[in-house]
Coordinates of N, CA and C in Angstrom, one line a residue:
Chain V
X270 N 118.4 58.0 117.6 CA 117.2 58.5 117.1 C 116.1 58.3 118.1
X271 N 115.2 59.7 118.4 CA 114.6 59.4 119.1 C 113.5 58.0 118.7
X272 N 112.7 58.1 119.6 CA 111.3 56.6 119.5 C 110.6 57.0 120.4
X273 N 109.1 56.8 119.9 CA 107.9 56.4 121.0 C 107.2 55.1 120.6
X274 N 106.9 54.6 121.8 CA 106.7 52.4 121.4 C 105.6 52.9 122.4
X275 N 104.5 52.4 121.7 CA 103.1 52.3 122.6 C 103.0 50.8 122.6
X276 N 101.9 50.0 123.6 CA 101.8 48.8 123.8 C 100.9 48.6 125.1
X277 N 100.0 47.7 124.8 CA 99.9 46.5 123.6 C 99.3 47.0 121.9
X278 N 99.4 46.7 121.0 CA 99.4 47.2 119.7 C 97.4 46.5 119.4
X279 N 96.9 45.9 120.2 CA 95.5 45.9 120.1 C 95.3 45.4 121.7
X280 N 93.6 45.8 122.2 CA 93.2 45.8 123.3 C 92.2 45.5 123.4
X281 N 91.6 44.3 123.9 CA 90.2 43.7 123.7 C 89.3 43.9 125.2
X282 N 88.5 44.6 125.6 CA 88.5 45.4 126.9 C 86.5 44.5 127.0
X283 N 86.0 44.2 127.9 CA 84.3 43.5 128.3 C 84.1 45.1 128.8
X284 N 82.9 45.8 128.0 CA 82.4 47.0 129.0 C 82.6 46.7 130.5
X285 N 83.2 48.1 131.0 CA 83.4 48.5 132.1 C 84.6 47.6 132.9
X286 N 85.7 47.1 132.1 CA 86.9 46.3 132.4 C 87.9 47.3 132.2
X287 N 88.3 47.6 133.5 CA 89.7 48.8 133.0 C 90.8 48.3 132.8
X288 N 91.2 49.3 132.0 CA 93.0 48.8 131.9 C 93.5 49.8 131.5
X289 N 95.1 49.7 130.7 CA 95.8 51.0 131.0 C 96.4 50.2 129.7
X290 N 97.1 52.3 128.8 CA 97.8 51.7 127.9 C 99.5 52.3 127.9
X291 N 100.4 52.1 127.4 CA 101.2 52.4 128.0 C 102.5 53.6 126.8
X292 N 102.5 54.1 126.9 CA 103.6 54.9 125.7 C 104.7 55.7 126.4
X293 N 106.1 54.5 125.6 CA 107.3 54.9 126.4 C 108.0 55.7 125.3
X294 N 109.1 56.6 125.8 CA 109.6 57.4 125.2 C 111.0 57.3 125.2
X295 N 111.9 57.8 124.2 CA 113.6 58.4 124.9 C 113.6 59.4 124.7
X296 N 113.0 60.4 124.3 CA 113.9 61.3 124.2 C 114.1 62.2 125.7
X297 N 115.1 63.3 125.9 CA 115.4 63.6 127.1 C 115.1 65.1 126.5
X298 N 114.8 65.5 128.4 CA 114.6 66.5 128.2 C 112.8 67.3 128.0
X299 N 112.1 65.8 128.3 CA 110.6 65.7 127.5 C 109.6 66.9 127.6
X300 N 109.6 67.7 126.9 CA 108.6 69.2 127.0 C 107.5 69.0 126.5
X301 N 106.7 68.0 126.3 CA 105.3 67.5 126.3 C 104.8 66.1 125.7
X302 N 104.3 65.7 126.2 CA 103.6 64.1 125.9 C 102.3 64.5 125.6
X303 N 101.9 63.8 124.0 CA 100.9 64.1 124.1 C 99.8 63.1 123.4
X304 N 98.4 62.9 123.9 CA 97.5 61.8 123.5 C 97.0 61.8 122.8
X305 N 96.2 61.3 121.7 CA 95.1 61.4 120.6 C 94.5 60.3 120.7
X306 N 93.3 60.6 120.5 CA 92.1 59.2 119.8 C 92.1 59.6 118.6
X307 N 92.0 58.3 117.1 CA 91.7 58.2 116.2 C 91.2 57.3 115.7
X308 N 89.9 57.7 115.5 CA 88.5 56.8 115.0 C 88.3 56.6 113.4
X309 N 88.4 55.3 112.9 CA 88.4 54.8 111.7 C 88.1 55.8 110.8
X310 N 88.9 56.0 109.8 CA 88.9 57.1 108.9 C 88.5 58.8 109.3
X311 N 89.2 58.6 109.9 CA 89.0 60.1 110.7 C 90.4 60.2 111.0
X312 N 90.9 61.7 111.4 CA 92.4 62.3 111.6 C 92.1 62.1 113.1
X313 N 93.6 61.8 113.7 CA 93.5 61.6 115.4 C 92.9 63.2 115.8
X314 N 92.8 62.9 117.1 CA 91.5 63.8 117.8 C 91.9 64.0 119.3
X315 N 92.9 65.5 119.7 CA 93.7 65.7 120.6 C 93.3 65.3 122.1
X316 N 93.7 64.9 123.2 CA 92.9 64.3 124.2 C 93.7 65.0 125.2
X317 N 95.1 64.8 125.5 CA 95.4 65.7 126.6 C 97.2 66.1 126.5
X318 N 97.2 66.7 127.3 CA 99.2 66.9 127.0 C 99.3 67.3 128.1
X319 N 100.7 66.5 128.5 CA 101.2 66.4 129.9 C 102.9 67.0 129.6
X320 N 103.0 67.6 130.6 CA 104.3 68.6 130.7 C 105.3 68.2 131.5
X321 N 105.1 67.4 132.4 CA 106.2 66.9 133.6 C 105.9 65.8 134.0
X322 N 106.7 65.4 134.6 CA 106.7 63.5 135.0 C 105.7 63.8 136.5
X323 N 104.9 62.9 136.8 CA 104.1 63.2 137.9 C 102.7 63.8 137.8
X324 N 102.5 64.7 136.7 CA 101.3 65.3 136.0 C 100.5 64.0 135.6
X325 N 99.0 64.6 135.8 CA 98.1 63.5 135.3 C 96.9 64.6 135.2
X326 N 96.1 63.8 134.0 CA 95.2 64.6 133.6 C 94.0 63.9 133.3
X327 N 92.7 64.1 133.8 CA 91.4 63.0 133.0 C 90.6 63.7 132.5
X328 N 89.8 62.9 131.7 CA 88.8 63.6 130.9 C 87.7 62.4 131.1
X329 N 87.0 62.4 132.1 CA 85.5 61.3 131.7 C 86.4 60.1 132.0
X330 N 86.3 59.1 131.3 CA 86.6 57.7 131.6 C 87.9 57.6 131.6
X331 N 89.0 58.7 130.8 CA 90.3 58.8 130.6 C 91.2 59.4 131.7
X332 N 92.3 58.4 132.1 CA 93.2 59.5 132.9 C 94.4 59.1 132.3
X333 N 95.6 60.5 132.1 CA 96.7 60.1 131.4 C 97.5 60.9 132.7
X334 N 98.7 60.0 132.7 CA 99.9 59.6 133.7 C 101.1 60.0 133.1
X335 N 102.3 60.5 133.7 CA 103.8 61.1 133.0 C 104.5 60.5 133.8
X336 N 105.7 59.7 133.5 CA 106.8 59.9 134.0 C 108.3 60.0 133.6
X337 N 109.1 59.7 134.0 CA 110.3 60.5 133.2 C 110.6 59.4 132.3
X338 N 109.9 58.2 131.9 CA 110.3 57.8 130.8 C 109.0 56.9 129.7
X339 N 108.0 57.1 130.1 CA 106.7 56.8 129.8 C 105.3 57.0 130.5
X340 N 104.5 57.2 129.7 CA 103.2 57.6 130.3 C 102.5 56.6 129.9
X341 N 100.6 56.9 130.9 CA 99.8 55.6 131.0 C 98.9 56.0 130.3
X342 N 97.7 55.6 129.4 CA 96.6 56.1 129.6 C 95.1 55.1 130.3
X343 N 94.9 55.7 131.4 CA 94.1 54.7 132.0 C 92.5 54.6 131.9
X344 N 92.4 53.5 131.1 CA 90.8 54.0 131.1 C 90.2 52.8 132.0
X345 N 89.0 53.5 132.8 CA 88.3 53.3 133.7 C 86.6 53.1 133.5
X346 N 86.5 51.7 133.7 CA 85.1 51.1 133.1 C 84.8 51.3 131.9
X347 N 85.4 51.2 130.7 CA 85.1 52.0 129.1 C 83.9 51.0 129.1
X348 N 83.4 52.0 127.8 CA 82.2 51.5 127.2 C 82.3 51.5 126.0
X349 N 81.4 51.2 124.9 CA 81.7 50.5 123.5 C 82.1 51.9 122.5
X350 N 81.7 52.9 123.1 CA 81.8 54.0 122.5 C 83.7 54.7 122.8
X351 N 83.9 54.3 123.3 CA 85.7 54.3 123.7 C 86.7 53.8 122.5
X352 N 86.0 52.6 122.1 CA 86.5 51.7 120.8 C 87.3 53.2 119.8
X353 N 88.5 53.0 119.8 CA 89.3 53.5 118.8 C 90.9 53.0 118.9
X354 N 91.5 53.7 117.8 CA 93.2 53.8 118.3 C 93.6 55.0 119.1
X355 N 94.2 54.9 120.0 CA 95.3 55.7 121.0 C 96.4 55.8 120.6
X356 N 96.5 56.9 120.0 CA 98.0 57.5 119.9 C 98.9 58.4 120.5
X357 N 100.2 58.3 120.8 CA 101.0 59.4 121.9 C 102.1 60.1 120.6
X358 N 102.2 60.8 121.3 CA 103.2 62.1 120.4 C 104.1 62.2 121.3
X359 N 105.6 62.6 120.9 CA 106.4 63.4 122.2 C 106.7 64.9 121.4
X360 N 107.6 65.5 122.0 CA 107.3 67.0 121.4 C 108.7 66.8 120.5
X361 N 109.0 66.0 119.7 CA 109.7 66.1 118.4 C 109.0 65.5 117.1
X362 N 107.7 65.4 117.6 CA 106.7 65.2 116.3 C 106.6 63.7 116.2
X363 N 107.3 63.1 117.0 CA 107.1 61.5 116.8 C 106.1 60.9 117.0
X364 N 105.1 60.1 116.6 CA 104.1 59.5 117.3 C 104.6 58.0 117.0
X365 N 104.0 57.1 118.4 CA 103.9 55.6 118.2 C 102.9 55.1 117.1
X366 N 103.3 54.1 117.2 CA 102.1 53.5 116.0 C 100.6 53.1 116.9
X367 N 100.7 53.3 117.9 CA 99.3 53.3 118.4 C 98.7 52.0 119.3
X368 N 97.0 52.0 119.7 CA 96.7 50.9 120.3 C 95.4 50.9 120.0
X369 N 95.3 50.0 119.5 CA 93.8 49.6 119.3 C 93.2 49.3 120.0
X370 N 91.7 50.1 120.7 CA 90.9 49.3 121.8 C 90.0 49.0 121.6
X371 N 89.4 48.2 121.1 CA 87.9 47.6 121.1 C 87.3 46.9 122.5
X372 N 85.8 47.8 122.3 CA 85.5 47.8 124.1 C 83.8 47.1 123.6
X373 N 83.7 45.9 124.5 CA 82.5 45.0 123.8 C 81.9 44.9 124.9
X374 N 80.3 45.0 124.0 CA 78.8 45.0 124.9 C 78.8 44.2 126.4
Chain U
X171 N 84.7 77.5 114.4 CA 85.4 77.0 113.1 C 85.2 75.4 112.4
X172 N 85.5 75.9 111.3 CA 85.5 74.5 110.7 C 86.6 73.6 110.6
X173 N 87.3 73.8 111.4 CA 88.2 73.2 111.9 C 89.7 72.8 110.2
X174 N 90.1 72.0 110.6 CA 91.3 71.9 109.2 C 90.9 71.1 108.3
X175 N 90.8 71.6 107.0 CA 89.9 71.4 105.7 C 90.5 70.6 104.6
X176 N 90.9 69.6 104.2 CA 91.6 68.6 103.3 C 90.8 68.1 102.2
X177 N 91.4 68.4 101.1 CA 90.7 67.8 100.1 C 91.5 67.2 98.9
X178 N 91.4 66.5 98.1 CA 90.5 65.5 98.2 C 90.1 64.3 99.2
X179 N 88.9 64.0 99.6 CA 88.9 62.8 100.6 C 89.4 61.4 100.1
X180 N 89.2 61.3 99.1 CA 89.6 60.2 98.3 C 90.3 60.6 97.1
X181 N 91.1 60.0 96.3 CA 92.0 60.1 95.4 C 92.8 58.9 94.7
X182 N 91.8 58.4 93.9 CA 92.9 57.1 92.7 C 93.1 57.8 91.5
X183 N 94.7 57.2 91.7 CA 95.3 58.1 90.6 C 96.1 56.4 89.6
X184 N 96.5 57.1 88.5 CA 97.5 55.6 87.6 C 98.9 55.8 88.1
X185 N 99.7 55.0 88.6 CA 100.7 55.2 88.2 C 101.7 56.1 87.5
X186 N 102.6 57.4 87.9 CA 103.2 58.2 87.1 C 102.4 58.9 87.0
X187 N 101.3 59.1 87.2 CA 100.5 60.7 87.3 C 101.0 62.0 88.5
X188 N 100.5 63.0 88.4 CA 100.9 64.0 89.3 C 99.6 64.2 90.4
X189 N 99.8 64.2 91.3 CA 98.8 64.5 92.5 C 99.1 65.4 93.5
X190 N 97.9 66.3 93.9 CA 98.1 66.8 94.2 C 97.4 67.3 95.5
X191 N 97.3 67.1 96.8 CA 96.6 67.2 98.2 C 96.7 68.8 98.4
X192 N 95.6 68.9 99.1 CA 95.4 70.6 99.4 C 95.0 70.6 101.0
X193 N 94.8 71.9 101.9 CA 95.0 72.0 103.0 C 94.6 73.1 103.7
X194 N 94.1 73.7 103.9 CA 93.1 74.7 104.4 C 93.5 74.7 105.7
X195 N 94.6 75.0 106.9 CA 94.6 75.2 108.3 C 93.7 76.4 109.1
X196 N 93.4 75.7 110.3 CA 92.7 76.8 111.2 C 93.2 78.2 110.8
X197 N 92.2 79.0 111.0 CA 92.9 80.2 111.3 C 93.1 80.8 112.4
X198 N 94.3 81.5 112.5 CA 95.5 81.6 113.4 C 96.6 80.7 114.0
X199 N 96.2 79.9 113.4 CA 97.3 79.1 113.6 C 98.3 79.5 112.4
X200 N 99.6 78.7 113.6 CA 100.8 79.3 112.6 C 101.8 78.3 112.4
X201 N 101.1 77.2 112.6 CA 102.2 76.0 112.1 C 101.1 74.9 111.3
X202 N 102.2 74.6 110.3 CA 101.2 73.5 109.2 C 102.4 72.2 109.4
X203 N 101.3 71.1 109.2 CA 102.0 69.7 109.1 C 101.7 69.1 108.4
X204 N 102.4 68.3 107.8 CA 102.0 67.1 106.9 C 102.4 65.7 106.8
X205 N 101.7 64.6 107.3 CA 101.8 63.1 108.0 C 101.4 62.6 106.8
X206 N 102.0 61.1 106.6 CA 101.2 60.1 106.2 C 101.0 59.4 107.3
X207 N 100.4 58.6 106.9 CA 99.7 57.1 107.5 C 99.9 55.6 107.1
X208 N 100.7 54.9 107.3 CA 100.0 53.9 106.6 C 100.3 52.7 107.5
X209 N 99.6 51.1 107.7 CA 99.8 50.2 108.6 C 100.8 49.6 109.3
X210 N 101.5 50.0 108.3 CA 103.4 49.4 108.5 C 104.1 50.5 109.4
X211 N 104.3 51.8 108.7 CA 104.8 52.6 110.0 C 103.9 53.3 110.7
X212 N 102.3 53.7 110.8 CA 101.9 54.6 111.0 C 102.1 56.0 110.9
X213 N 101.7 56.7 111.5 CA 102.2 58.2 111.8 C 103.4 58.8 111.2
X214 N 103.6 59.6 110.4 CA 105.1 59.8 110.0 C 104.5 61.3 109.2
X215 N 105.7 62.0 109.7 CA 106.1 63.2 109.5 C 106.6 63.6 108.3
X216 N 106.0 64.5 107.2 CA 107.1 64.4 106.4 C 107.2 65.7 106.0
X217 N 106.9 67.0 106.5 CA 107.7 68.3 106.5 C 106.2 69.2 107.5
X218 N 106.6 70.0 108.3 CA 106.0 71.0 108.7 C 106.5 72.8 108.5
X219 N 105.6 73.5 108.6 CA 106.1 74.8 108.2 C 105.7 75.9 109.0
X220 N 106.3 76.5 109.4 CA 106.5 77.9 110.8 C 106.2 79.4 110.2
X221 N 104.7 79.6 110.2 CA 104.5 80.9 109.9 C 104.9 80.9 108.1
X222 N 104.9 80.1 107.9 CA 104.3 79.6 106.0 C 105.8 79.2 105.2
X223 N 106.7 79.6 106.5 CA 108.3 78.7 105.8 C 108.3 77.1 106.3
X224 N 108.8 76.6 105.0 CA 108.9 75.4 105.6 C 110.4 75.4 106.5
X225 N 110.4 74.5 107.3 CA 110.8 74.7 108.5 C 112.1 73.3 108.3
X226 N 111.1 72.0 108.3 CA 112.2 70.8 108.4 C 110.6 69.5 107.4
X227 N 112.0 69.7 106.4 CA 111.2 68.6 105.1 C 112.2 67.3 105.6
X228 N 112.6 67.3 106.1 CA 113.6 65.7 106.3 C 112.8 64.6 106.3
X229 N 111.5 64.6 107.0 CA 110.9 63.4 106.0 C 110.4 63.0 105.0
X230 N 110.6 64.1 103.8 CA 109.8 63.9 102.8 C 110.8 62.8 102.3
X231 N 110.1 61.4 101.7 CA 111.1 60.7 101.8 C 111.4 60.5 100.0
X232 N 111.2 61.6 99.2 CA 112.1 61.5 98.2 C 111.4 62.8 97.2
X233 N 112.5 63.0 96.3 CA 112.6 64.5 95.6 C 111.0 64.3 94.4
X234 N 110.1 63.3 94.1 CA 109.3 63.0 93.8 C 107.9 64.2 94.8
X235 N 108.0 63.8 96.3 CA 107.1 64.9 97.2 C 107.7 66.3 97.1
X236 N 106.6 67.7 96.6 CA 107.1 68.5 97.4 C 105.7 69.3 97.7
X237 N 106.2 69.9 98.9 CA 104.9 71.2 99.4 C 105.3 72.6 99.4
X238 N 104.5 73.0 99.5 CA 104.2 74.9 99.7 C 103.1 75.2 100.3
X239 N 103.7 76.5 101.0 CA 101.9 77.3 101.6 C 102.8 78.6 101.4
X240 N 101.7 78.8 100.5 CA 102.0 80.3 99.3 C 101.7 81.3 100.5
X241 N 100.4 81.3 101.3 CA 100.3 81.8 102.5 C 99.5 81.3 103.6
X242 N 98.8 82.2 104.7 CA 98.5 81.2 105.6 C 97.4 80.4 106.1
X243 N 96.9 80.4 104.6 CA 95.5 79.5 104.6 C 95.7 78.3 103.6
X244 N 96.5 78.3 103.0 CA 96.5 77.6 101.9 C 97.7 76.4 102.0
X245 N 97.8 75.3 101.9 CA 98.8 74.6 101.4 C 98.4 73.4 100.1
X246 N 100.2 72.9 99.7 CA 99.7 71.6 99.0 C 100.7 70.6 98.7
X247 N 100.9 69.3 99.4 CA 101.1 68.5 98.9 C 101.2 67.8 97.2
X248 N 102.4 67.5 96.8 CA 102.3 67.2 95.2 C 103.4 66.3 95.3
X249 N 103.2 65.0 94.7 CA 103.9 63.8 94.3 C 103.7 63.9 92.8
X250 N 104.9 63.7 92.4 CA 105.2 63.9 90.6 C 106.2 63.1 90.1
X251 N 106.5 62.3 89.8 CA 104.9 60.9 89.5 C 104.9 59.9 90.4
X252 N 103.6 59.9 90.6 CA 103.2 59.0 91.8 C 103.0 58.1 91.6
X253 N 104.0 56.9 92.9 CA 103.8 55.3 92.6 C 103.0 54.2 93.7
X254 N 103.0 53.0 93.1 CA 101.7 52.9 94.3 C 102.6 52.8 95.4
X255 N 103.7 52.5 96.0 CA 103.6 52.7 97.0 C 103.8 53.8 97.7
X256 N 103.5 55.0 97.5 CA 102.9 56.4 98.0 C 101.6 56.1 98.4
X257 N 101.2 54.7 97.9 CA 99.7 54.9 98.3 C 99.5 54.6 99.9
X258 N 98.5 55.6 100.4 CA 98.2 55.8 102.1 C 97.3 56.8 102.3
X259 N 97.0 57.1 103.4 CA 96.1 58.2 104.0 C 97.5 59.6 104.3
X260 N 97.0 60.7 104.1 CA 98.1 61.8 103.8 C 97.0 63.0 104.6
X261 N 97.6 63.3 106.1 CA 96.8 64.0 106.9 C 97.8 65.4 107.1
X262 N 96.4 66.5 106.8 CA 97.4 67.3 107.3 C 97.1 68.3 108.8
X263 N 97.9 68.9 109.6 CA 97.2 69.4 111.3 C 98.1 70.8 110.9
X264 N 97.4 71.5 111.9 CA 97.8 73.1 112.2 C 97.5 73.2 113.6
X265 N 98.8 74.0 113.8 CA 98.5 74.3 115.6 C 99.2 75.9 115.7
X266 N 98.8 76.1 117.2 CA 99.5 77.2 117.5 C 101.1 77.2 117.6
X267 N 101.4 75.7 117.9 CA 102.7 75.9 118.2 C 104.0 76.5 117.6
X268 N 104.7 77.1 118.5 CA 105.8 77.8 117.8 C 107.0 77.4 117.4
X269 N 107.9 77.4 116.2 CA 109.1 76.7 116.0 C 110.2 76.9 116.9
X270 N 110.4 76.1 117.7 CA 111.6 75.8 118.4 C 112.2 74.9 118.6
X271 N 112.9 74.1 119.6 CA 113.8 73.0 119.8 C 112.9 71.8 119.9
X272 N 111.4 72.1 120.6 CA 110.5 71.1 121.0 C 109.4 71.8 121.0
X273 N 108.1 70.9 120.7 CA 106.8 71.5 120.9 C 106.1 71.0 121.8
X274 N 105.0 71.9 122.3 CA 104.5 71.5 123.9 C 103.4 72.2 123.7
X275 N 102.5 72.4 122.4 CA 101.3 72.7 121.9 C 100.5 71.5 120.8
X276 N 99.2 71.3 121.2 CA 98.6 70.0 120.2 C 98.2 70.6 118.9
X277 N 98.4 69.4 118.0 CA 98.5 69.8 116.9 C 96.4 69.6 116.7
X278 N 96.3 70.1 115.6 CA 94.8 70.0 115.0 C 94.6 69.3 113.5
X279 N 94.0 68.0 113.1 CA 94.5 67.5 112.1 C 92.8 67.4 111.3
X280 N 93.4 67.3 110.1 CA 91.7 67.6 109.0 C 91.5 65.8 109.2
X281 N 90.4 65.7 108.3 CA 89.8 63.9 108.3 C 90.8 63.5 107.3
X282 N 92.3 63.7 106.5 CA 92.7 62.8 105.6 C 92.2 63.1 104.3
X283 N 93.7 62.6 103.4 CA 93.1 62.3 102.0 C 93.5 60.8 101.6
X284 N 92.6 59.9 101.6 CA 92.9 58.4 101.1 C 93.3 58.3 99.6
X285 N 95.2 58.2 99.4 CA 95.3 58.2 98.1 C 96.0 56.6 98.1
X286 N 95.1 56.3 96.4 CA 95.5 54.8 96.1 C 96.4 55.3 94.4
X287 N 97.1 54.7 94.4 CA 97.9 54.6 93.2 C 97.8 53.3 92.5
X288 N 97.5 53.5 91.8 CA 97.4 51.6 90.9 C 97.9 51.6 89.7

């Protein structure tokens, strides 16, 4: 059966302290990885999709990473406004259970 | 657009009552999903539908859930009779993507309906 395992399962980050989160996969064959933020009582909230191992994509403080058996999401100097869960998808609908980042003053 | 439209936001029901979640997807889109939520497994799948067929119910995880989308604006979740542990957040997304082996299109998901069963 396939799986996706994100990790670490919470993330305690000092504004502007980077780090990276990590979402591994099996399934083979991977035709898209894909990111979401989802902010307390809200539906996750699409962020980027990566198609091949090597591909990397940023948005602002975000950069997300592929490779043939897990991706990164790296965030760079976050600020308090970043504070959410990170979720990954692979393209059989699976998503990990996520990462919580709380990012403090 | 107003993006994907879920209602009710909240929802307590008694035990053994019938409930029933509704679902409004973007328009033009042609695939409907329907997730729960809840702390223990998060994210989980429990039937999506391709152009208004359902497609693959294999997560519905008992003959208690069932859904329809009569057409392509409309859907609905219904648990009959609902127990508390059905209770969770029940999100539903629409995308472009098209039914095949794998998808490689993001999905679009409404704010949730928080149901408690007591």
């Amino acid at each position: 059966e396939d799986q996706v395992t994100q990790s670490p399962e919470a993330l305690r980050l000092q504004e502007g302290e980077s780090s990276s989160l990590n979402c591994s996969y099996t399934v083979s064959g991977l035709r898209g990885l894909f990111w979401y933020r989802q902010d307390p009582g809200k539906g996750p909230e699409f962020l980027f999709t990566l198609y091949s191992a090597g591909e990397e994509k940023e948005k602002e403080r975000l950069k997300a990473t592929l490779t043939k058996k897990e991706s990164f999401l790296h965030i760079t100097a976050p600020k308090p406004e970043d504070s959410a869960t990170y979720l990954c998808e692979d393209d059989k609908l699976i998503f990990g259970t996520g990462t919580r980042l709380q990012v403090f003053p | 657009d107003a993006g994907v439209i879920q209602s009710p936001r909240h929802e307590v029901t008694e035990m053994g009552q019938e409930v029933t979640l509704r679902c409004k997807p973007i328009s033009g889109h042609n695939s409907l999903f329907w997730y729960r939520q809840t702390m223990m497994r998060g994210l989980e799948l429990l039937i999506y539908f391709n152009n208004n067929v359902p497609i693959d119910d294999s997560g519905m995880p008992e003959d208690r859930f069932s859904a329809k989308m009569p057409n392509a604006s409309f859907s609905t979740l219904k648990i009959q009779p609902s127990e508390p542990r059905d209770s969770a957040v029940y999100f539903c997304a629409s995308s472009r993507r098209m039914a095949a082996s794998s998808w490689n299109t993001e999905a679009f998901f409404g704010q949730g309906t928080r149901l408690t069963v007591v």
